[in-house]
Coordinates of C-alpha atoms in Angstrom, one line a residue:
X1 CA -8.9 -16.5 -23.4
X2 CA -8.8 -13.1 -21.7
X3 CA -9.9 -9.9 -23.4
X4 CA -9.8 -6.2 -22.7
X5 CA -10.5 -3.0 -24.6
X6 CA -7.5 -0.7 -25.2
X7 CA -7.9 2.7 -23.5
X8 CA -5.0 4.3 -25.4
X9 CA -3.1 3.9 -28.6
X10 CA 0.5 2.6 -28.8
X11 CA 2.8 -0.4 -29.2
X12 CA 1.1 -3.8 -28.4
X13 CA 3.9 -4.9 -26.0
X14 CA 3.9 -1.6 -24.0
X15 CA 0.1 -1.6 -23.6
X16 CA -0.2 -5.3 -22.8
X17 CA 2.7 -5.1 -20.2
X18 CA 0.9 -2.2 -18.5
X19 CA -2.5 -4.0 -18.6
X20 CA -1.0 -7.2 -17.1
X21 CA 1.5 -5.5 -14.8
X22 CA 4.3 -7.8 -16.2
X23 CA 7.6 -7.1 -18.0
X24 CA 7.8 -6.4 -21.8
X25 CA 9.9 -9.6 -22.1
X26 CA 7.0 -11.7 -20.7
X27 CA 4.7 -10.1 -23.2
X28 CA 7.1 -10.6 -26.1
X29 CA 7.1 -14.4 -25.3
X30 CA 3.3 -14.4 -25.5
X31 CA 3.3 -12.6 -28.8
X32 CA 6.0 -14.7 -30.4
X33 CA 4.0 -17.9 -29.5
X34 CA 0.9 -16.6 -31.2
X35 CA -1.0 -16.2 -28.0
X36 CA -2.1 -12.6 -28.5
X37 CA -4.7 -11.2 -31.0
X38 CA -6.1 -7.8 -31.8
X39 CA -9.6 -7.6 -33.1
X40 CA -9.6 -11.4 -33.5
X41 CA -6.4 -11.3 -35.6
X42 CA -3.4 -13.1 -34.3
X43 CA -0.4 -10.7 -33.9
X44 CA 3.2 -12.0 -33.9
X45 CA 5.1 -8.6 -33.7
X46 CA 5.5 -6.9 -30.3
X47 CA 5.8 -3.5 -32.0
X48 CA 2.4 -3.8 -33.6
X49 CA 0.5 -0.5 -33.1
X50 CA -2.9 -0.8 -31.6
X51 CA -5.6 1.9 -31.4
X52 CA -7.8 3.1 -28.6
X53 CA -10.9 0.9 -28.6
X54 CA -9.2 -2.2 -30.1
X55 CA -10.1 -5.5 -28.6
X56 CA -7.0 -7.3 -27.3
X57 CA -7.1 -11.0 -26.4
X58 CA -4.3 -13.2 -24.9
X59 CA -3.9 -16.7 -23.5
X60 CA -1.5 -17.8 -20.7
X61 CA -0.2 -21.3 -21.0
X62 CA -1.3 -23.8 -18.4
X63 CA 2.0 -23.6 -16.6
X64 CA 1.6 -19.9 -16.2
X65 CA -1.9 -19.9 -15.0
X66 CA -2.3 -18.4 -11.5
X67 CA -3.8 -20.4 -8.6
X68 CA -5.8 -18.1 -6.3
X69 CA -4.5 -18.4 -2.7
X70 CA -7.0 -18.8 0.2
X71 CA -8.9 -15.6 1.1
X72 CA -8.3 -15.0 4.8
X73 CA -9.0 -11.3 5.1
X74 CA -11.9 -8.8 4.7
X75 CA -12.1 -5.3 3.2
X76 CA -14.3 -2.5 4.5
X77 CA -17.1 -1.5 2.2
X78 CA -17.8 2.2 2.5
X79 CA -20.8 2.2 0.1
X80 CA -22.7 -0.3 -2.0
X81 CA -25.7 -0.4 -4.3
X82 CA -26.7 -2.5 -7.2
X83 CA -24.5 -0.6 -9.6
X84 CA -21.2 0.0 -7.7
X85 CA -19.4 -0.2 -4.5
X86 CA -16.6 1.8 -2.8
X87 CA -14.1 0.1 -0.6
X88 CA -11.3 1.3 1.8
X89 CA -8.3 -0.7 0.5
X90 CA -5.8 -1.7 3.2
X91 CA -2.1 -1.6 2.7
X92 CA -0.3 -4.6 1.3
X93 CA -3.3 -5.7 -0.8
X94 CA -2.7 -5.8 -4.6
X95 CA -5.7 -4.5 -6.5
X96 CA -5.8 -7.0 -9.4
X97 CA -4.1 -10.3 -10.3
X98 CA -1.1 -10.7 -12.6
X99 CA 1.1 -13.7 -13.4
X100 CA 3.7 -12.4 -11.0
X101 CA 1.3 -11.9 -8.1
X102 CA 1.2 -14.9 -5.8
X103 CA -0.9 -13.5 -2.9
X104 CA -4.7 -12.9 -3.0
X105 CA -5.8 -9.6 -4.5
X106 CA -8.8 -7.3 -4.1
X107 CA -10.3 -8.8 -7.3
X108 CA -10.0 -12.2 -5.7
X109 CA -11.7 -11.0 -2.6
X110 CA -14.6 -9.4 -4.7
X111 CA -15.1 -12.7 -6.6
X112 CA -14.9 -14.7 -3.3
X113 CA -17.7 -12.5 -1.9
X114 CA -19.9 -13.2 -4.9
X115 CA -20.1 -9.6 -5.9
X116 CA -21.3 -9.0 -9.5
X117 CA -18.5 -7.2 -11.4
X118 CA -18.0 -5.6 -14.8
X119 CA -15.9 -7.5 -17.3
X120 CA -14.9 -4.7 -19.7
X121 CA -11.2 -4.7 -18.6
X122 CA -10.8 -8.5 -18.8
X123 CA -11.0 -11.1 -16.1
X124 CA -7.8 -10.0 -14.3
X125 CA -9.4 -6.6 -13.6
X126 CA -13.0 -7.5 -13.0
X127 CA -14.8 -4.3 -11.9
X128 CA -11.6 -2.2 -11.5
X129 CA -12.1 1.3 -12.8
X130 CA -9.0 2.8 -11.2
X131 CA -6.3 1.3 -9.1
X132 CA -4.1 2.1 -6.0
X133 CA -0.6 0.9 -5.4
X134 CA -0.1 -2.1 -3.2
X135 CA 1.1 -0.2 -0.2
X136 CA -1.3 2.8 -0.6
X137 CA -4.5 2.7 1.3
X138 CA -7.9 4.3 0.8
X139 CA -11.0 4.8 -1.4
X140 CA -11.5 2.8 -4.6
X141 CA -14.6 2.4 -6.6
X142 CA -15.7 -0.9 -8.2
X143 CA -18.2 -1.2 -11.1
X144 CA -20.7 -4.0 -11.1
X145 CA -21.6 -3.9 -14.8
X146 CA -20.1 -2.8 -18.0
X147 CA -22.3 0.3 -18.6
X148 CA -21.4 1.6 -15.1
X149 CA -17.8 0.9 -15.8
X150 CA -17.8 2.8 -19.0
X151 CA -19.6 5.7 -17.4
X152 CA -17.1 5.9 -14.6
X153 CA -14.1 5.6 -16.9
X154 CA -15.5 8.6 -18.8
X155 CA -15.7 10.5 -15.5
X156 CA -12.0 9.8 -14.9
X157 CA -11.3 11.4 -18.3
X158 CA -13.4 14.5 -17.8
X159 CA -12.4 14.8 -14.2
X160 CA -15.9 14.6 -12.7
X161 CA -14.5 11.7 -10.7
X162 CA -11.4 12.0 -8.6
X163 CA -9.7 11.6 -5.3
X164 CA -7.9 13.7 -2.7
X165 CA -5.0 12.0 -1.0
X166 CA -3.3 12.6 2.3
X167 CA 0.4 11.9 2.8
X168 CA 3.1 12.3 5.4
X169 CA 6.4 13.6 3.9
X170 CA 9.9 13.8 5.3
X171 CA 10.5 17.5 4.7
X172 CA 8.0 20.4 4.4
X173 CA 7.2 21.8 0.9
X174 CA 8.2 25.4 0.3
X175 CA 4.8 26.3 -1.0
X176 CA 1.6 24.8 -2.5
X177 CA 2.6 23.6 -5.9
X178 CA 1.5 21.9 -9.1
X179 CA 4.0 19.5 -10.7
X180 CA 3.4 18.8 -14.4
X181 CA 6.0 16.4 -15.7
X182 CA 5.8 13.3 -17.9
X183 CA 6.2 9.9 -16.2
X184 CA 7.5 6.6 -17.6
X185 CA 9.4 3.5 -16.6
X186 CA 12.8 4.1 -14.9
X187 CA 15.4 2.8 -17.4
X188 CA 17.7 1.5 -14.7
X189 CA 15.2 0.0 -12.3
X190 CA 12.0 -1.7 -13.6
X191 CA 10.4 -1.4 -10.2
X192 CA 10.5 2.4 -10.4
X193 CA 8.8 5.0 -12.4
X194 CA 10.6 8.3 -13.3
X195 CA 10.1 11.7 -15.0
X196 CA 11.3 11.0 -18.5
X197 CA 10.9 13.1 -21.7
X198 CA 9.1 10.3 -23.6
X199 CA 6.8 9.5 -20.7
X200 CA 3.0 10.0 -20.5
X201 CA 1.8 13.4 -19.3
X202 CA 1.3 13.6 -15.6
X203 CA 0.0 16.4 -13.4
X204 CA -0.3 16.6 -9.6
X205 CA -1.2 19.4 -7.2
X206 CA 0.2 19.4 -3.6
X207 CA -1.1 21.5 -0.7
X208 CA 0.6 22.0 2.6
X209 CA -1.6 21.2 5.7
X210 CA 0.4 20.9 8.9
X211 CA 4.1 20.6 10.0
X212 CA 5.1 18.6 13.0
X213 CA 7.8 19.6 15.5
X214 CA 10.0 16.8 13.9
X215 CA 9.7 18.6 10.5
X216 CA 7.3 15.9 9.0
X217 CA 4.5 17.5 7.0
X218 CA 1.0 16.4 6.4
X219 CA 0.0 17.3 2.9
X220 CA -2.9 16.8 0.5
X221 CA -2.6 15.8 -3.1
X222 CA -4.9 15.9 -6.1
X223 CA -4.3 13.9 -9.3
X224 CA -5.2 15.3 -12.7
X225 CA -3.8 12.1 -14.3
X226 CA -3.4 8.5 -13.1
X227 CA 0.1 7.3 -13.7
X228 CA 1.8 4.5 -11.7
X229 CA 3.4 5.9 -8.6
X230 CA 2.5 9.4 -9.8
X231 CA 2.4 11.2 -6.4
X232 CA 5.6 9.5 -5.2
X233 CA 7.5 10.3 -8.4
X234 CA 6.4 14.0 -8.5
X235 CA 7.3 14.4 -4.8
X236 CA 10.7 12.9 -5.6
X237 CA 11.3 15.6 -8.2
X238 CA 10.8 18.1 -5.3
X239 CA 13.3 16.3 -3.1
X240 CA 10.5 15.1 -0.9
X241 CA 9.5 11.6 0.0
X242 CA 6.5 9.9 1.7
X243 CA 7.3 8.3 5.0
X244 CA 8.0 4.6 4.4
X245 CA 8.7 5.1 0.7
X246 CA 12.2 3.7 0.6
X247 CA 11.8 2.8 -3.1
X248 CA 12.0 6.5 -3.9
X249 CA 14.4 7.6 -1.3
X250 CA 12.9 7.8 2.2
X251 CA 15.6 6.8 4.6
X252 CA 14.2 4.6 7.4
X253 CA 14.2 1.0 8.6
X254 CA 11.1 -1.0 7.8
X255 CA 10.7 -1.9 11.4
X256 CA 10.0 1.7 12.2
X257 CA 7.7 2.7 9.3
X258 CA 6.5 -0.4 7.6
X259 CA 4.7 1.0 4.5
X260 CA 4.1 4.1 2.3
X261 CA 2.0 6.6 4.3
X262 CA -0.2 7.6 1.4
X263 CA -4.0 7.4 1.7
X264 CA -6.8 8.1 -0.8
X265 CA -8.9 10.0 1.6
X266 CA -11.8 11.5 -0.3
X267 CA -13.4 10.1 -3.5
X268 CA -16.0 12.1 -5.5
X269 CA -18.0 11.0 -8.5
X270 CA -21.4 11.4 -10.2
X271 CA -23.6 8.3 -9.8
X272 CA -23.8 6.8 -13.3
X273 CA -27.5 6.0 -12.9
X274 CA -29.0 8.6 -10.6
X275 CA -26.9 11.5 -11.6
X276 CA -26.3 12.4 -8.0
X277 CA -22.9 13.9 -7.0
X278 CA -21.5 11.7 -4.3
X279 CA -18.5 11.9 -1.9
X280 CA -17.0 9.1 0.1
X281 CA -14.5 9.5 3.0
X282 CA -12.2 6.6 3.7
X283 CA -11.1 6.6 7.3
X284 CA -7.3 6.5 7.9
X285 CA -5.9 3.1 9.0
X286 CA -4.5 2.7 12.5
X287 CA -0.8 3.0 11.7
X288 CA -1.1 6.4 9.9
X289 CA -3.8 7.6 12.3
X290 CA -1.6 6.8 15.3
X291 CA 1.5 8.6 13.8
X292 CA -0.6 11.7 13.1
X293 CA -2.2 11.7 16.6
X294 CA 1.3 11.5 18.2
X295 CA 2.9 14.2 16.1
X296 CA 0.2 16.7 15.3
X297 CA -2.6 18.5 17.2
X298 CA -5.7 16.4 16.4
X299 CA -8.0 19.4 16.5
X300 CA -5.9 21.1 13.8
X301 CA -5.7 17.9 11.8
X302 CA -9.5 17.5 11.8
X303 CA -9.9 21.1 10.7
X304 CA -7.4 20.8 7.8
X305 CA -8.8 17.5 6.5
X306 CA -12.5 18.4 6.8
X307 CA -14.1 16.7 3.8
X308 CA -16.3 19.8 3.3
X309 CA -13.4 22.2 2.8
X310 CA -10.4 20.0 1.7
X311 CA -11.2 20.5 -2.0
X312 CA -11.3 24.2 -1.8
X313 CA -7.6 24.3 -0.7
X314 CA -6.7 23.5 -4.3
X315 CA -8.8 26.3 -5.8
X316 CA -5.8 28.7 -6.3
X317 CA -3.6 26.1 -8.0

């Protein structure tokens, strides 16, 4: 049996689908078969309302259990102590397992490495405090025990932990801007998210950094909330798209730009045990780094993305 603690209130099927990264139909089957319980009480209605802090348990049938594929890759560790670690996630790596995920995930790699991990989010999400989309790269913190996990989750809520992202977009922004629009599942395409009236609140700040001769712009982004595809969806509302993001409208062949050029560059947090404010810079991966070096002046880039001053660019937003 797998168990996790609900971090929000709402319908059981909606929250469980989000937790497992599966469709509502799959969740409905689990519920109807009596394989889901809330606070140790079996629930048979998908519309059952759960509250923040409720304990949700579920069982996958044997046929649906996931077999972990061989781990044939490594992940760069930017920092590690006995309480947490920070990794630089590569593109193409899913963060945590789900029934629909066939390839090895970051959680699989962590377990393979024998790293002690928190269990507060259930065994699919061992240690995972916050996530990054499969194609997005960059800094991600992992908790090694439940107390550290809880402390870091609180920091996400009070904004004492956060990340600054770098992205390459297909058309320059008119100005630095904050987008504050609710995000939910796209009603016509389950793979996409969209700005919808009934969605969860979502807020992103965008700052212009440099424009290339080809009209591609390097921008920085700061998240005030953590919705799926948030940066990509909010850019789409501005008529802008990240290079490689053909899901949301970037027009290019995959053989030219193979993935979404979005990178969680700078992670800041307060160490849950020592109380020290810490910052971690995740180096860009070769594909994004090479594109930038070919299309921008490297000296100007280094100045604009200097970790000591990047955060100050958002002060007036």
